[in-house]
Amino acid sequence: MEIQTTYQKTILFAAFKHSEKNQTIPGTNLPYVVHLSNVAIEIMTAYQYAADFELDFALKLALLHDTLEDTSATFDEIATVFGVDVAHGVSALTKNEALPKSERMLDSLNRIKKLPREVWAVKLADRITNLQEPPNHWDAQKKEQYKQEAIQILQFLKGGNNYLEERLNGKIIDYQNYIDAN
Ligand code: NI
């Protein structure tokens, strides 16, 4: 399938699932699909700089990465429509809510690390797009925590994708600058 067709089919599925819940980007009125499209463009760009990178697989993961966590989509549904490898990737990118909050990130990173590098790349891309100027209502501790989590992702997934690692590193520096400016 041509990559444009993959993109269009997958973003429609994801947009439908997230809009069922009227999900928006936290702190804004923007539809959640904007976040998914931001992750997808990071992946499209990173693909140009990576060897042995399956764009079709990575793009599906980018667009679907929050469907299990946030929508009515199920593992079996994703496996049926997009294949079992995509379902496994999305599953690893999904936090296990049965665990205490403080353990969820490390648990997800451990599961991601056992899967192909495309899954790592989507985790890096997700955090790159999420590391924007922090909301004003966040206190210093929350901002610092979010930064530390980004550092944890970067260190844990070292060797996954050079281009995205450098981009995430730059975003962490920008984020520290936002913190310092306030
Ligand atoms: Ni996300």
Short mmCIF file of C-alpha atoms and ligand atoms in Angstrom, two decimals:
data_model
loop_
_atom_site.label_atom_id
_atom_site.label_comp_id
_atom_site.label_asym_id
_atom_site.label_seq_id
_atom_site.Cartn_x
_atom_site.Cartn_y
_atom_site.Cartn_z
CA MET A 1 0.00 0.00 0.00
CA GLU A 2 1.30 3.50 -0.78
CA ILE A 3 2.35 5.43 2.27
CA GLN A 4 -0.20 8.20 1.66
CA THR A 5 -2.96 5.59 1.61
CA THR A 6 -1.67 4.03 4.84
CA TYR A 7 -1.58 7.47 6.46
CA GLN A 8 -5.08 8.39 5.35
CA LYS A 9 -6.66 5.09 6.34
CA THR A 10 -4.95 5.09 9.75
CA ILE A 11 -5.57 8.72 10.67
CA LEU A 12 -9.27 8.27 9.84
CA PHE A 13 -9.50 5.27 12.17
CA ALA A 14 -7.66 7.11 14.95
CA ALA A 15 -9.54 10.40 14.48
CA PHE A 16 -12.85 8.57 14.64
CA LYS A 17 -11.88 6.72 17.84
CA HIS A 18 -10.56 9.81 19.65
CA SER A 19 -13.47 12.01 18.51
CA GLU A 20 -15.97 9.49 19.91
CA LYS A 21 -14.63 10.65 23.27
CA ASN A 22 -14.43 14.30 22.17
CA GLN A 23 -10.79 14.09 23.23
CA THR A 24 -8.81 17.30 22.94
CA ILE A 25 -5.17 18.17 23.53
CA PRO A 26 -4.92 18.89 27.28
CA GLY A 27 -5.19 22.59 28.06
CA THR A 28 -6.65 23.43 24.62
CA ASN A 29 -9.80 22.99 22.53
CA LEU A 30 -7.82 21.39 19.71
CA PRO A 31 -8.92 17.94 18.54
CA TYR A 32 -6.58 15.16 19.65
CA VAL A 33 -5.79 14.25 16.05
CA VAL A 34 -3.46 17.30 15.96
CA HIS A 35 -1.21 15.49 18.46
CA LEU A 36 -1.28 12.31 16.34
CA SER A 37 -0.39 14.23 13.20
CA ASN A 38 2.49 15.93 15.04
CA VAL A 39 3.89 12.54 16.05
CA ALA A 40 3.46 11.31 12.46
CA ILE A 41 5.51 14.16 10.95
CA GLU A 42 8.32 13.46 13.43
CA ILE A 43 8.31 9.84 12.22
CA MET A 44 8.17 10.83 8.52
CA THR A 45 11.18 13.06 9.02
CA ALA A 46 13.15 10.60 11.17
CA TYR A 47 12.63 7.91 8.51
CA GLN A 48 14.76 9.90 6.07
CA TYR A 49 17.74 9.66 8.44
CA ALA A 50 17.39 6.06 9.64
CA ALA A 51 18.56 2.84 8.02
CA ASP A 52 16.31 -0.22 8.14
CA PHE A 53 13.28 1.75 9.20
CA GLU A 54 9.85 0.42 8.22
CA LEU A 55 7.90 3.59 7.58
CA ASP A 56 4.55 1.90 7.01
CA PHE A 57 4.75 0.16 10.41
CA ALA A 58 6.06 3.22 12.26
CA LEU A 59 3.45 5.54 10.77
CA LYS A 60 0.61 3.26 11.83
CA LEU A 61 2.06 3.16 15.35
CA ALA A 62 2.42 6.95 15.41
CA LEU A 63 -1.23 7.49 14.53
CA LEU A 64 -2.61 4.70 16.73
CA HIS A 65 -0.28 5.04 19.73
CA ASP A 66 -2.92 6.43 22.11
CA THR A 67 -5.96 4.46 20.89
CA LEU A 68 -5.70 1.65 23.46
CA GLU A 69 -5.03 4.07 26.31
CA ASP A 70 -7.71 6.62 25.48
CA THR A 71 -10.44 5.18 23.23
CA SER A 72 -12.81 2.24 22.78
CA ALA A 73 -10.39 0.52 20.38
CA THR A 74 -9.29 -2.96 21.47
CA PHE A 75 -6.14 -4.99 20.84
CA ASP A 76 -8.12 -7.43 18.66
CA GLU A 77 -9.67 -4.64 16.62
CA ILE A 78 -6.28 -3.08 15.91
CA ALA A 79 -4.81 -6.51 15.13
CA THR A 80 -7.63 -7.23 12.68
CA VAL A 81 -7.47 -3.90 10.87
CA PHE A 82 -3.72 -3.13 11.02
CA GLY A 83 -2.02 -6.44 11.88
CA VAL A 84 -0.87 -8.08 15.07
CA ASP A 85 2.58 -6.42 15.07
CA VAL A 86 0.95 -2.99 15.12
CA ALA A 87 -1.35 -4.09 17.95
CA HIS A 88 1.65 -5.30 19.97
CA GLY A 89 3.44 -2.01 19.37
CA VAL A 90 0.45 0.08 20.44
CA SER A 91 0.05 -2.14 23.46
CA ALA A 92 3.65 -1.51 24.57
CA LEU A 93 3.07 2.24 24.11
CA THR A 94 0.06 2.00 26.44
CA LYS A 95 0.43 2.49 30.18
CA ASN A 96 -0.73 -0.35 32.41
CA GLU A 97 -3.27 1.32 34.66
CA ALA A 98 -3.25 -1.60 37.09
CA LEU A 99 0.20 -0.47 38.23
CA PRO A 100 0.91 2.42 40.63
CA LYS A 101 1.32 5.67 38.66
CA SER A 102 5.02 5.95 39.50
CA GLU A 103 5.80 2.57 37.89
CA ARG A 104 3.86 2.97 34.66
CA MET A 105 6.48 4.73 32.55
CA LEU A 106 9.30 2.30 33.33
CA ASP A 107 6.98 -0.66 32.75
CA SER A 108 5.98 0.71 29.34
CA LEU A 109 9.61 1.48 28.41
CA ASN A 110 10.61 -2.09 29.32
CA ARG A 111 7.92 -3.48 27.02
CA ILE A 112 8.83 -1.04 24.22
CA LYS A 113 12.49 -2.03 24.40
CA LYS A 114 11.69 -5.65 23.55
CA LEU A 115 10.03 -4.60 20.27
CA PRO A 116 11.43 -3.24 16.95
CA ARG A 117 13.13 0.18 16.86
CA GLU A 118 10.10 1.71 15.13
CA VAL A 119 8.22 1.36 18.44
CA TRP A 120 11.07 3.12 20.27
CA ALA A 121 10.96 5.87 17.66
CA VAL A 122 7.27 6.53 18.29
CA LYS A 123 7.88 6.86 22.04
CA LEU A 124 10.66 9.39 21.35
CA ALA A 125 8.48 11.25 18.84
CA ASP A 126 5.56 11.33 21.27
CA ARG A 127 7.64 13.00 23.98
CA ILE A 128 9.25 15.41 21.48
CA THR A 129 5.81 16.71 20.50
CA ASN A 130 4.61 16.81 24.12
CA LEU A 131 7.59 18.83 25.41
CA GLN A 132 6.12 22.24 24.71
CA GLU A 133 6.18 25.23 27.00
CA PRO A 134 4.63 23.87 30.25
CA PRO A 135 1.15 25.11 31.25
CA ASN A 136 1.20 28.04 33.69
CA HIS A 137 -0.82 26.17 36.30
CA TRP A 138 1.87 23.48 36.67
CA ASP A 139 4.02 23.95 39.76
CA ALA A 140 7.80 23.73 39.72
CA GLN A 141 7.79 20.14 40.95
CA LYS A 142 5.47 18.95 38.20
CA LYS A 143 7.56 20.69 35.52
CA GLU A 144 10.74 19.15 36.90
CA GLN A 145 9.08 15.73 37.03
CA TYR A 146 8.02 15.99 33.40
CA LYS A 147 11.56 16.92 32.42
CA GLN A 148 13.04 14.03 34.40
CA GLU A 149 10.62 11.64 32.70
CA ALA A 150 11.79 12.88 29.29
CA ILE A 151 15.42 12.31 30.34
CA GLN A 152 14.46 8.80 31.47
CA ILE A 153 12.89 8.07 28.06
CA LEU A 154 15.94 9.42 26.25
CA GLN A 155 18.40 7.37 28.32
CA PHE A 156 16.33 4.21 28.27
CA LEU A 157 15.81 4.22 24.50
CA LYS A 158 19.38 5.15 23.61
CA GLY A 159 20.36 3.68 20.26
CA GLY A 160 16.77 3.58 19.02
CA ASN A 161 16.98 6.45 16.57
CA ASN A 162 19.81 8.99 16.49
CA TYR A 163 17.85 11.71 14.79
CA LEU A 164 14.95 11.59 17.25
CA GLU A 165 17.29 11.29 20.23
CA GLU A 166 19.00 14.52 19.18
CA ARG A 167 15.66 16.20 18.70
CA LEU A 168 14.44 15.09 22.11
CA ASN A 169 17.67 16.25 23.70
CA GLY A 170 17.14 19.70 22.13
CA LYS A 171 13.55 19.78 23.40
CA ILE A 172 14.71 18.96 26.93
CA ILE A 173 17.13 21.90 26.78
CA ASP A 174 14.33 24.19 25.50
CA TYR A 175 12.09 22.92 28.31
CA GLN A 176 14.72 23.75 30.93
CA ASN A 177 14.92 27.24 29.41
CA TYR A 178 11.13 27.66 29.79
CA ILE A 179 11.44 26.58 33.43
CA ASP A 180 14.32 28.99 34.08
CA ALA A 181 12.46 31.90 32.45
CA ASN A 182 9.57 31.57 34.94
NI NI B 1 0.76 10.63 22.67
#
